[in-house]
Tab-separated table of C-alpha atoms in Angstrom:
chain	number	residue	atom	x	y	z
A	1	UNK	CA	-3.132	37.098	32.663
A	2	UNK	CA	-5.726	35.039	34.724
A	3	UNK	CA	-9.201	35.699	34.560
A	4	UNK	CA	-11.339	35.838	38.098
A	5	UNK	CA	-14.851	34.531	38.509
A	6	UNK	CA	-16.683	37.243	40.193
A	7	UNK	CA	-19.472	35.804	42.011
A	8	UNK	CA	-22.748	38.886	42.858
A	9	UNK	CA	-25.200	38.595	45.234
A	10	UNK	CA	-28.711	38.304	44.771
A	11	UNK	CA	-29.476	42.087	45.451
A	12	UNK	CA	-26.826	42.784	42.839
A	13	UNK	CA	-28.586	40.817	40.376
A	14	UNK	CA	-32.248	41.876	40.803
A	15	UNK	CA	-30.463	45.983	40.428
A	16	UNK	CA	-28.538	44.423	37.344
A	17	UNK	CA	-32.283	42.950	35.579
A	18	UNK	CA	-33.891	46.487	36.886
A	19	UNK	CA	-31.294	48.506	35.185
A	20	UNK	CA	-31.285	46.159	31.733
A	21	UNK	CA	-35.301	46.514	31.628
A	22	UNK	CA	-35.766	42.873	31.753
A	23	UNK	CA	-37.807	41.143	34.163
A	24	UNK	CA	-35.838	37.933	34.578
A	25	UNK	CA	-38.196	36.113	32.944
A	26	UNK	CA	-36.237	35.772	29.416
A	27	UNK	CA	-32.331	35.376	28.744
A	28	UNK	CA	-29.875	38.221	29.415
A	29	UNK	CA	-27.702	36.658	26.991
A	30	UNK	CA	-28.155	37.954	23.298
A	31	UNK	CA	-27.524	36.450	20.287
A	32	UNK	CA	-24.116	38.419	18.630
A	33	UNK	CA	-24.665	39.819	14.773
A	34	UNK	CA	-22.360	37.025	13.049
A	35	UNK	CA	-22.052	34.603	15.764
A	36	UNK	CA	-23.104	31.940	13.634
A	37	UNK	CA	-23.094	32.409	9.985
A	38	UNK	CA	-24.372	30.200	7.402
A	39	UNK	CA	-25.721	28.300	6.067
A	40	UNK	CA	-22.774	27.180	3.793
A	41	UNK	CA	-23.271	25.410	0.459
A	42	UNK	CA	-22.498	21.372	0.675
A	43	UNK	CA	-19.649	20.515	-1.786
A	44	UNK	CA	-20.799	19.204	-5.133
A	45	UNK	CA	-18.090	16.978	-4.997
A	46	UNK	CA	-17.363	13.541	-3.176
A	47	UNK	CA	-15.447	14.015	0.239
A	48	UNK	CA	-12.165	11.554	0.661
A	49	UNK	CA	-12.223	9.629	3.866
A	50	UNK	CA	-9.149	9.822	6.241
A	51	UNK	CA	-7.100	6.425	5.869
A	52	UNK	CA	-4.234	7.497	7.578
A	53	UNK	CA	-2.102	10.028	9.267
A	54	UNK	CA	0.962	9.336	7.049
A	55	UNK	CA	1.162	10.010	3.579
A	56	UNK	CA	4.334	8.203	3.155
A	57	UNK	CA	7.496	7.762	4.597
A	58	UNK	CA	9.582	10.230	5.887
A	59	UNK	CA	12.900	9.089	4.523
A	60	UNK	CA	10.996	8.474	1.331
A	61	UNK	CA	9.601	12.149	1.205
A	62	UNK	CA	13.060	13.490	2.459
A	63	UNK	CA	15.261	11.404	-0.360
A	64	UNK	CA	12.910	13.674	-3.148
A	65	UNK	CA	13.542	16.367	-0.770
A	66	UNK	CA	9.731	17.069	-0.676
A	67	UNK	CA	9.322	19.289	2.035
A	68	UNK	CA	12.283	21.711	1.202
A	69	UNK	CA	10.675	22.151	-2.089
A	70	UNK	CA	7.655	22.660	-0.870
A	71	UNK	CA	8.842	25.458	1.685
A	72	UNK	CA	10.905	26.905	-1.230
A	73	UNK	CA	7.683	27.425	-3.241
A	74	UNK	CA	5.974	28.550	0.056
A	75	UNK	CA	8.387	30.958	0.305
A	76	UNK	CA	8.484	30.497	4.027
A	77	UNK	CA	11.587	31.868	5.455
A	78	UNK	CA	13.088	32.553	9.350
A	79	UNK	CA	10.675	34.753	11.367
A	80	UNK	CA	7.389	33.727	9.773
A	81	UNK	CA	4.494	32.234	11.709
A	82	UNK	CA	3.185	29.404	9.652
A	83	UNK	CA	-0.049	27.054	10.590
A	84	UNK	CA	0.462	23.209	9.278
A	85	UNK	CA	-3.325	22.158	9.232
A	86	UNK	CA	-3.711	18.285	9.131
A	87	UNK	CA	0.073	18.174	10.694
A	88	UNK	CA	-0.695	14.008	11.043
A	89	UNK	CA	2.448	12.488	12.467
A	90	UNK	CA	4.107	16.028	12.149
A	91	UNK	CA	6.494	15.383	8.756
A	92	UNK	CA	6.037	19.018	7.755
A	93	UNK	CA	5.527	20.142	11.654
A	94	UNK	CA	9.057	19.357	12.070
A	95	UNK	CA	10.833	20.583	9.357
A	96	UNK	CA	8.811	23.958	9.051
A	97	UNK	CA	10.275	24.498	12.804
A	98	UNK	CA	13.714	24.232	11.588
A	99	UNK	CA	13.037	26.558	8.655
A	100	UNK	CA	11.166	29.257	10.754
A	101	UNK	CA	14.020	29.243	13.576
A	102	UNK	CA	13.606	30.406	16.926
A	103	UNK	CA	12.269	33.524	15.919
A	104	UNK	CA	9.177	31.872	14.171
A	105	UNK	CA	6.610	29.709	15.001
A	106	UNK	CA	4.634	27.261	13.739
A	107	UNK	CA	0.732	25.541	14.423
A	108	UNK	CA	0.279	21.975	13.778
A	109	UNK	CA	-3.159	21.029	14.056
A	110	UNK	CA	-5.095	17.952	13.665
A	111	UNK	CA	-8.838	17.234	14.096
A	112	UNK	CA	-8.117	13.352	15.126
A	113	UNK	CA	-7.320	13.541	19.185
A	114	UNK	CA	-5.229	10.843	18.955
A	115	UNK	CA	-3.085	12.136	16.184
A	116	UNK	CA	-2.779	15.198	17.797
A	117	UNK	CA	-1.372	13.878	21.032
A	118	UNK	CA	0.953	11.487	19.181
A	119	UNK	CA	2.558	14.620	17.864
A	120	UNK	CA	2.470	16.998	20.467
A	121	UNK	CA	4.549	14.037	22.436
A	122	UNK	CA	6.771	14.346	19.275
A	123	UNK	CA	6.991	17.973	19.619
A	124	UNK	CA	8.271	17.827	22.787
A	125	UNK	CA	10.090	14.817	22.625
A	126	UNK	CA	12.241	16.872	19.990
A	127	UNK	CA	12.104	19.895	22.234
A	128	UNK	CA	10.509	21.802	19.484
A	129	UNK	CA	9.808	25.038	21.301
A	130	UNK	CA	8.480	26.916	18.555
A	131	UNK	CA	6.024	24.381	17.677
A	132	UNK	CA	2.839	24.418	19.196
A	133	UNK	CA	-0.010	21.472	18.754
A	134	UNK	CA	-3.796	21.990	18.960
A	135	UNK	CA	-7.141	20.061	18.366
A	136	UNK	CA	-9.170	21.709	15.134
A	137	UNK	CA	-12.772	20.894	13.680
A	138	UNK	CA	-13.502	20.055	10.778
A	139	UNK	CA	-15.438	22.642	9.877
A	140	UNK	CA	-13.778	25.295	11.570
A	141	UNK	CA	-9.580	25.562	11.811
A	142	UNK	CA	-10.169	28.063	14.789
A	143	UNK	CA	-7.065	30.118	14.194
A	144	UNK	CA	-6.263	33.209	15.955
A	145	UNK	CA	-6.910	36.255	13.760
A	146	UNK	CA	-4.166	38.160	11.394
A	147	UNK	CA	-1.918	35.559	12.835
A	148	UNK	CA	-0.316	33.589	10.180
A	149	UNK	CA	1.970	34.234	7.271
A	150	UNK	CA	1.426	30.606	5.593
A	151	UNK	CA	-1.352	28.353	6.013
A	152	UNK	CA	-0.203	24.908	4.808
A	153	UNK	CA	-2.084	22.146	3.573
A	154	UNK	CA	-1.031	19.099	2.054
A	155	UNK	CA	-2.534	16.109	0.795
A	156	UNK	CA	-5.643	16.792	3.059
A	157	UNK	CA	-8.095	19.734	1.637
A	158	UNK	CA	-9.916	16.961	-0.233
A	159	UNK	CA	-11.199	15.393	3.198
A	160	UNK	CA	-12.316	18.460	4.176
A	161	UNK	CA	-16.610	18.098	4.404
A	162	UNK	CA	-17.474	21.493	4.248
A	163	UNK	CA	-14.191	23.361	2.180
A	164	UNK	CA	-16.889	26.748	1.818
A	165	UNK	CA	-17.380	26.886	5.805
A	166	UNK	CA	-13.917	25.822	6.288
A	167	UNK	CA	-12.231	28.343	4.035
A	168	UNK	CA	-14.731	30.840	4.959
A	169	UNK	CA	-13.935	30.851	8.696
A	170	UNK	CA	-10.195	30.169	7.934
A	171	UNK	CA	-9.610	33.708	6.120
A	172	UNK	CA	-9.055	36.069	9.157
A	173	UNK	CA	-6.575	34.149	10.672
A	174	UNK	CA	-4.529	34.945	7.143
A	175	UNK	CA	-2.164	37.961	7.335
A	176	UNK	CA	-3.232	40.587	4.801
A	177	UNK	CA	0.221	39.721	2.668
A	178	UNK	CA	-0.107	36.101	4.076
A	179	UNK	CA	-0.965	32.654	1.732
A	180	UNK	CA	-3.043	29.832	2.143
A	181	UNK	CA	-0.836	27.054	0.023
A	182	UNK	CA	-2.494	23.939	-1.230
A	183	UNK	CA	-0.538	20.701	-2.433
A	184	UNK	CA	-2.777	17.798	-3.127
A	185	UNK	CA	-3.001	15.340	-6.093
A	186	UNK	CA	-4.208	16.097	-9.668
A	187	UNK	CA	-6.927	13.557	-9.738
A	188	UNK	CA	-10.411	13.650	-8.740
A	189	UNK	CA	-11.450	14.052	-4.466
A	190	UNK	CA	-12.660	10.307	-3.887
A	191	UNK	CA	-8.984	9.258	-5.440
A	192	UNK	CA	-7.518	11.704	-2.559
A	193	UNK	CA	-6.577	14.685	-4.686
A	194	UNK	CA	-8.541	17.660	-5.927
A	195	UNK	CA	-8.354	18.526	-9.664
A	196	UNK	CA	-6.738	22.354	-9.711
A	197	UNK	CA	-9.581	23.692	-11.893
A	198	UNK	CA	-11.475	22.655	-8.660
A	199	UNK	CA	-9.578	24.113	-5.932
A	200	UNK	CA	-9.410	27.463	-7.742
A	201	UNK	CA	-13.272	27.303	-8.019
A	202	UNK	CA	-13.782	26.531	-4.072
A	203	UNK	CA	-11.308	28.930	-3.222
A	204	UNK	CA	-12.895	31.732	-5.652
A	205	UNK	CA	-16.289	31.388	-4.003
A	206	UNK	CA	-15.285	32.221	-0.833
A	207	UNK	CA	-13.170	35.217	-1.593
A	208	UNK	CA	-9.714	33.928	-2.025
A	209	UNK	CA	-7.382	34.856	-5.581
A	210	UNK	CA	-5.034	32.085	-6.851
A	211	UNK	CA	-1.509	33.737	-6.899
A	212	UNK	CA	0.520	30.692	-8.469
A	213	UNK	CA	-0.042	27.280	-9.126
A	214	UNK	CA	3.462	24.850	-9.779
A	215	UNK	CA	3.840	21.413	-10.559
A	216	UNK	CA	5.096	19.281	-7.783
A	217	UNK	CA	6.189	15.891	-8.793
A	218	UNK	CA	8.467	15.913	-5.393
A	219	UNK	CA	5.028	16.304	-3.470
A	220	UNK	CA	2.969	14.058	-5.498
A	221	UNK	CA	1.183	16.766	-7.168
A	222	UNK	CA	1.013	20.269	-7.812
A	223	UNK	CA	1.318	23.480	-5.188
A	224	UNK	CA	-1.084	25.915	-5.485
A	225	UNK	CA	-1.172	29.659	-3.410
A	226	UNK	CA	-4.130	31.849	-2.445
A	227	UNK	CA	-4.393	35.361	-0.992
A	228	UNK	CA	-7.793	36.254	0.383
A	229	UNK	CA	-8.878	39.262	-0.826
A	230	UNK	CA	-11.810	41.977	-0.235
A	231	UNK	CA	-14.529	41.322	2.850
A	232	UNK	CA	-15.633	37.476	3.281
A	233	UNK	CA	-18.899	36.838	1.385
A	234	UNK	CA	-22.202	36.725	2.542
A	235	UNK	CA	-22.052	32.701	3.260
A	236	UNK	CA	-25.668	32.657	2.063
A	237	UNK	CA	-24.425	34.326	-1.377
A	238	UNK	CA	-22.133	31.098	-1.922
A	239	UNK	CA	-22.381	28.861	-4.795
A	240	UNK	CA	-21.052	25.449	-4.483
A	241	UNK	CA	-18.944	24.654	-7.869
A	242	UNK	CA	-19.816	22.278	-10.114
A	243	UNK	CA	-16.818	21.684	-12.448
């Protein structure tokens, strides 16, 4: 449904200020309770750069059958709505549409424009029309609310700046049964990989319970799956980790 710009008159206006008790002489518009929590902790921890938008090889990935292991973990099946946050050039973007079906759909999302628009040409290059593409922050994922039954990250949470704001503002979008799922590297952030002892600690502070953790050799790694659980923490009641 569109939205229409209603336009008022002057008269309209003056009765609107009357009516509110204001004057005109300060802002109508209020500040919302919550509009802008924080502040969030820093991460104790270095932050990994982005090098690149491909992590390997596609054929290389597909010949240790990474990403079907990885959705087998997941437990992502036909039906599910699934978010793939730091898609890149889209290897798990287009193999989680094939494994949701046309009754799913998937998110990829980027925070690099350019990456983004390389694979939402991709997307529809392949006719993917389950698949949609969108621009995140990094910072903030944006995701609509009770929306997704998997999250997926891979090989990117340790170039995430600020994980506490990040994970903070990423658990409504979570279905109440839904996962976040993790697969990185076993070695420390500025190698590009987060130790596991780590993750479980970032993830704790803002709310979130591990579920499972697996090895992953296929991946690179390990797999590790969170559930948020109980109300989101006061973000100035945070404590950065320091493991």
């Amino acid at each position: 449904m569109r939205l229409r710009t209603m336009f008022l008159s002057p008269v309209v206006v003056a009765a609107m200020l009357l009516a509110s008790g204001c004057d005109g002489s300060k802002p109508l518009i209020r500040k919302k309770q919550g509009e802008q929590p924080g502040p969030f902790p820093a991460a104790d921890r270095p932050v990994a750069s982005i090098v690149s938008a491909r992590w390997s090889t596609e054929e290389a990935r597909d010949r240790l059958n990474e990403a079907g292991t990885v959705m087998k973990q997941a437990g992502i099946a036909p039906g599910m709505t699934v978010a793939d946050i730091g898609a890149g050039e889209g290897y798990y973007t287009i193999r989680l549409s094939a494994q949701v079906g046309k009754t799913g759909r998937v998110l990829a999302e980027d925070i690099v424009a350019a990456t983004r628009d390389a694979l939402a040409e991709r997307v529809a290059r392949e006719r993917l029309d389950n698949v949609s593409v969108r621009l995140g922050a990094p910072s903030d994922p944006k995701l609509p609310a009770k929306s997704f039954d998997r999250v997926l990250m891979v090989h990117m949470y340790h170039e995430i700046e600020q994980p506490y704001e990040f994970l903070w503002r990423l658990r409504p979008s979570v279905k109440p049964d839904g996962l976040v799922v993790v697969v990185d590297a076993n070695r420390p952030t500025q190698a590009h990989g987060t130790p596991p002892q780590l993750l479980r600690c970032e993830f704790a502070a803002v709310g979130y319970r591990q579920v499972s953790t697996t090895e992953m050799p296929s991946a690179g790694g390990y797999l590790a799956a969170f559930r948020p659980v109980g109300p989101r923490p006061d973000p100035a009641k945070i404590r950065a980790c320091r493991i």
